[in-house]
PDB file of C-alpha atoms in Angstrom:
ATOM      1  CA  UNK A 286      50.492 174.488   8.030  1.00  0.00           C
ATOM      2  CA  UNK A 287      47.311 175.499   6.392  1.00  0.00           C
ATOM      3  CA  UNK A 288      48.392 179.576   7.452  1.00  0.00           C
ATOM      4  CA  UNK A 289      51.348 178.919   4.786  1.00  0.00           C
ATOM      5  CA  UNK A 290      49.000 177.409   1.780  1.00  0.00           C
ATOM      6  CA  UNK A 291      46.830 180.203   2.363  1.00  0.00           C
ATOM      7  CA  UNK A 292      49.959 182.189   2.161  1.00  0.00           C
ATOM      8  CA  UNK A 293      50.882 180.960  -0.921  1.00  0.00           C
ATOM      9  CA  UNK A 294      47.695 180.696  -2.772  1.00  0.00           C
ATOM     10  CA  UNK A 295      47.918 185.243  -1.493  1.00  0.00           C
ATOM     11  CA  UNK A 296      50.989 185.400  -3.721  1.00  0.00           C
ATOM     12  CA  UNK A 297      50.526 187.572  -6.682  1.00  0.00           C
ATOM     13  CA  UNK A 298      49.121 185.617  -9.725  1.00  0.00           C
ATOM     14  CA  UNK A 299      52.397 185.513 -11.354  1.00  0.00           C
ATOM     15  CA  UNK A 300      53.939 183.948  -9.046  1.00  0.00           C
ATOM     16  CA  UNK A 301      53.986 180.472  -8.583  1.00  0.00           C
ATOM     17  CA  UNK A 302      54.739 177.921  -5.821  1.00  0.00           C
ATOM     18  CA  UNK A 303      55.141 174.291  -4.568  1.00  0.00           C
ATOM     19  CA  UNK A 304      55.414 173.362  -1.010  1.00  0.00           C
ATOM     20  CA  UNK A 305      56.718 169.957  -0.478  1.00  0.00           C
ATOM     21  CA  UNK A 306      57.201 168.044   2.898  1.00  0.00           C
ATOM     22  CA  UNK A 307      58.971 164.373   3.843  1.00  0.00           C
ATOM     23  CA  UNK A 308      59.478 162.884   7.190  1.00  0.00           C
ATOM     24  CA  UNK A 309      62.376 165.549   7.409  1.00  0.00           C
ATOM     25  CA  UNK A 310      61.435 169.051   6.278  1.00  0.00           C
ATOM     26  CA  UNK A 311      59.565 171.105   4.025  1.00  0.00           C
ATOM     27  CA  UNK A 312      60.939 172.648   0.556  1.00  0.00           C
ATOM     28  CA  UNK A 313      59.463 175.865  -0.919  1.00  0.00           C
ATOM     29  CA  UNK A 314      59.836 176.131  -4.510  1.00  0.00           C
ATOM     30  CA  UNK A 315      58.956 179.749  -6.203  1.00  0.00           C
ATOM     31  CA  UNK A 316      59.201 180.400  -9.439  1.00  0.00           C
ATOM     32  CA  UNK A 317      61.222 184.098  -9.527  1.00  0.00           C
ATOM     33  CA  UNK A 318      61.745 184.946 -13.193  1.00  0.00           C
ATOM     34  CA  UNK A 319      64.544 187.075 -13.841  1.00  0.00           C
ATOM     35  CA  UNK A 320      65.497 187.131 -10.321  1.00  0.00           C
ATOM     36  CA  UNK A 321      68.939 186.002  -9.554  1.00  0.00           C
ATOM     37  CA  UNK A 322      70.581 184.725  -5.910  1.00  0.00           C
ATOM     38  CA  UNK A 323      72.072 188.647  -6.042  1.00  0.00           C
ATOM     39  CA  UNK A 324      68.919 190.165  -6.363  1.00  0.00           C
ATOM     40  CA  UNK A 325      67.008 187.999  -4.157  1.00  0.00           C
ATOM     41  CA  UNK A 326      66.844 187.751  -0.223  1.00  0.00           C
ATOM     42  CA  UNK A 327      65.614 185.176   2.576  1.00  0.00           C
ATOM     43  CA  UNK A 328      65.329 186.276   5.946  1.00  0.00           C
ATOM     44  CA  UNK A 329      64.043 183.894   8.268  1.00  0.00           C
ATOM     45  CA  UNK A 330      62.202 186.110  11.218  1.00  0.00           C
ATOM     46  CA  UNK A 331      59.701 185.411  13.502  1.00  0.00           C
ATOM     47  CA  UNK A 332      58.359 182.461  12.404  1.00  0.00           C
ATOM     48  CA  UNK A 333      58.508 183.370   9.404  1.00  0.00           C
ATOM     49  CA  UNK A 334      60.292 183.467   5.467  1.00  0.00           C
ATOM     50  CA  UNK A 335      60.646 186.792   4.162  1.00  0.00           C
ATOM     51  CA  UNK A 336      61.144 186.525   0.580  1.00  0.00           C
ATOM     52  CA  UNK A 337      61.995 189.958  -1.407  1.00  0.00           C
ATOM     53  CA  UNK A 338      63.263 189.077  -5.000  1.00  0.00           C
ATOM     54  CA  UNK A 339      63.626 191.786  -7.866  1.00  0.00           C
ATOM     55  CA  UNK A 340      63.390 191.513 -11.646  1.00  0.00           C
ATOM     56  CA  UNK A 341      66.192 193.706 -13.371  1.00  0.00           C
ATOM     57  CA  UNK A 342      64.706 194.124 -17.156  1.00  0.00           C
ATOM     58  CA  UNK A 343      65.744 196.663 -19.815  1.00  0.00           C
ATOM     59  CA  UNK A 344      64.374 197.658 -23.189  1.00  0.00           C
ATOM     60  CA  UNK A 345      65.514 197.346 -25.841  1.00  0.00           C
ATOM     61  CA  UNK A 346      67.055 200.980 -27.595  1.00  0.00           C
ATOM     62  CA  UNK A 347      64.107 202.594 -29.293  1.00  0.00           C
ATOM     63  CA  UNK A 348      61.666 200.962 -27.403  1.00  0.00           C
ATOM     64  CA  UNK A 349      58.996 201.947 -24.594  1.00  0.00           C
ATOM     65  CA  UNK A 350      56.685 200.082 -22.769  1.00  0.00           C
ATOM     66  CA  UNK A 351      52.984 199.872 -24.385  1.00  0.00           C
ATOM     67  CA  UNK A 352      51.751 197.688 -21.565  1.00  0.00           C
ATOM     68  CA  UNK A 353      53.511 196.177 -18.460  1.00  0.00           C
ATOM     69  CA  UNK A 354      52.430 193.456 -16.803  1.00  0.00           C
ATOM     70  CA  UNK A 355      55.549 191.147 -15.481  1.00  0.00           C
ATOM     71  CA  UNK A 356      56.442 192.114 -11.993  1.00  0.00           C
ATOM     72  CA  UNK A 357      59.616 193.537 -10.739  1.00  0.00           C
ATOM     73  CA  UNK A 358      59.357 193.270  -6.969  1.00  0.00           C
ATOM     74  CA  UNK A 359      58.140 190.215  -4.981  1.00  0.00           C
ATOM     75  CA  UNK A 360      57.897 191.181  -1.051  1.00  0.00           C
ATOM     76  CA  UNK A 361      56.059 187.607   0.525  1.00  0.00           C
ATOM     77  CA  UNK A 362      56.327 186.905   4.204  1.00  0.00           C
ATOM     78  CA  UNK A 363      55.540 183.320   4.674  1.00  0.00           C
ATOM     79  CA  UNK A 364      54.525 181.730   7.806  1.00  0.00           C
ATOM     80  CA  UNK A 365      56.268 178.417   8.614  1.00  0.00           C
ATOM     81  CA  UNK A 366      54.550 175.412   9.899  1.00  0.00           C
ATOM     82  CA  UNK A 367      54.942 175.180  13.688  1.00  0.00           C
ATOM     83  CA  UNK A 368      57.422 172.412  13.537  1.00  0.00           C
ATOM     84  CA  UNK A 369      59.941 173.517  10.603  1.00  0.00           C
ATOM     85  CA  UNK A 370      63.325 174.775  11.782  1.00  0.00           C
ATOM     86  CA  UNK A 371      63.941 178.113  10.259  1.00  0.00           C
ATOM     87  CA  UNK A 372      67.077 178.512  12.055  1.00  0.00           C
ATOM     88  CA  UNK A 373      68.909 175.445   9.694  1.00  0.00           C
ATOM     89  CA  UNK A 374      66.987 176.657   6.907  1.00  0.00           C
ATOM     90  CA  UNK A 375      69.260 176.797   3.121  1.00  0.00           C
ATOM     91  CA  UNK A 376      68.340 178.182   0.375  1.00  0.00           C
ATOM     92  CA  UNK A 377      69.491 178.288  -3.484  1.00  0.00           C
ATOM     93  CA  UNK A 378      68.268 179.877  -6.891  1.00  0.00           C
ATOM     94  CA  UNK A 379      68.935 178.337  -9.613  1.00  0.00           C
ATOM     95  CA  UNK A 380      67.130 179.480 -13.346  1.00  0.00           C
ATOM     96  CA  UNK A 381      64.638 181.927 -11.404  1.00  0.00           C
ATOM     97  CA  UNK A 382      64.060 178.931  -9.063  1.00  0.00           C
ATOM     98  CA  UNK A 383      64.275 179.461  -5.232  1.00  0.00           C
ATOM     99  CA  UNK A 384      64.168 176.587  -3.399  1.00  0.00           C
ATOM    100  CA  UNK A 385      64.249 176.769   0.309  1.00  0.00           C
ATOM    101  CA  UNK A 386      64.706 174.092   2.395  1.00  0.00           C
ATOM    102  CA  UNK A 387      63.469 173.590   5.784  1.00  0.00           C
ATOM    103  CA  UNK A 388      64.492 170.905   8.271  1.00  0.00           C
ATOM    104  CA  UNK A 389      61.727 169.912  10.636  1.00  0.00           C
ATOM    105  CA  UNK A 390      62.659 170.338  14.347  1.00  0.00           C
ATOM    106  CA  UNK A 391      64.064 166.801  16.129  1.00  0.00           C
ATOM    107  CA  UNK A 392      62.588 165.357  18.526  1.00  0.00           C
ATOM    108  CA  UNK A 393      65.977 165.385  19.935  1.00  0.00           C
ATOM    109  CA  UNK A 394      65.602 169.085  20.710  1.00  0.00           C
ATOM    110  CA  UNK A 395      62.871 167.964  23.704  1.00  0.00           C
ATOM    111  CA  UNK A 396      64.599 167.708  26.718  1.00  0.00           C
ATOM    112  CA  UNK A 397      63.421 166.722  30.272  1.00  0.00           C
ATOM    113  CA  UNK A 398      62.575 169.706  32.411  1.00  0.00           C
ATOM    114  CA  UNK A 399      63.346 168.799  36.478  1.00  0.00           C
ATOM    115  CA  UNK A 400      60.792 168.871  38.804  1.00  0.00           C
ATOM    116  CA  UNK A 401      61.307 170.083  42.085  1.00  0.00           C
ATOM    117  CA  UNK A 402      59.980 169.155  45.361  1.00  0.00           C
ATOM    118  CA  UNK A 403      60.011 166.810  48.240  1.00  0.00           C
ATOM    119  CA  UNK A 404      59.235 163.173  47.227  1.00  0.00           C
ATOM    120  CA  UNK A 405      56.412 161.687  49.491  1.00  0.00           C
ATOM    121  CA  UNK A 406      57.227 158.558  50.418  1.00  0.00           C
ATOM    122  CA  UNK A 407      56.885 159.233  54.283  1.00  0.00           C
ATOM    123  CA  UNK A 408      60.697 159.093  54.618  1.00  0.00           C
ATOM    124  CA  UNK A 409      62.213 162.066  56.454  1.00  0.00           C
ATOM    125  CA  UNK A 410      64.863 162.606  54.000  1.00  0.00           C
ATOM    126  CA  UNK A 411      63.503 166.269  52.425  1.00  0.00           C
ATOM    127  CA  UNK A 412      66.557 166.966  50.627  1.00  0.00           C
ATOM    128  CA  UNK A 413      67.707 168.904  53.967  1.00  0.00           C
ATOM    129  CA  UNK A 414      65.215 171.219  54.142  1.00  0.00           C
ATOM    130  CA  UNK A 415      64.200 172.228  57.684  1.00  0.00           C
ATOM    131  CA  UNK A 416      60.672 172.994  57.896  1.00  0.00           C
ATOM    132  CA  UNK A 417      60.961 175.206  61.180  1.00  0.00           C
ATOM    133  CA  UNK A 418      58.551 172.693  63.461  1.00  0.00           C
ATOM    134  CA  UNK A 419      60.791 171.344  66.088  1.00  0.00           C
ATOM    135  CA  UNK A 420      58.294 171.836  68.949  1.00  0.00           C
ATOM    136  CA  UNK A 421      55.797 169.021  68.596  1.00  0.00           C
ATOM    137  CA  UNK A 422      58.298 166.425  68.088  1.00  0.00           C
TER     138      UNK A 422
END
């Protein structure tokens, strides 16, 4: 997890975010003013959050811009931590808010892998595999 606070702490100093975490997921907060659910994606990719978010501003008629420093663009690719589930991930904006939320994985998604071979417990049952050596019986 430590690759995504140092991925947050890269965002661009106007940008702000929280990263919370329970026994069931993780929730990214980040604070998108002036960025709407239309003007803002999430792609999940990789591993993975790909947030690109736009600002649409205007002026006002008559003026021009003496100095600009808010931001229009945001392009952040976040790595997740190893066990969040990106592929049940949600998000929602709400007030220049995005909040995604990220289930962690189940340990129901583990499942036994068989293991193959001939048990050796000096029985001759080998699953009916003949081993070619009929000669020194």
């Amino acid at each position: 997890m430590s690759a995504l606070r140092d991925a947050l702490r890269d965002l661009p100093d106007a940008v702000f975010a929280d990263l919370l975490e329970s026994d069931d997921g993780y929730v990214l907060l980040v604070d998108l003013p002036g960025a709407t659910a239309g003007t803002t994606e999430v792609l999940f990719e990789d591993g993975r959050i790909v947030i690109e978010a736009r600002r649409e501003k205007s002026t006002p008629e008559g003026f021009r811009y003496v100095r600009e420093d808010r931001p229009l663009f945001l392009d952040a690719e976040l790595p997740l931590p190893p066990d969040a589930d990106g592929d049940d991930a949600d998000a929602e904006m709400d007030r220049g808010v995005l909040e995604v939320t990220l289930p962690k994985r189940a340990d129901a998604d583990a499942h036994r892998i068989p293991v193959e071979g001939s048990d050796d417990d000096g029985g001759s049952d080998d699953g009916g595999v003949d081993d070619g050596d009929e000669a020194g019986a």
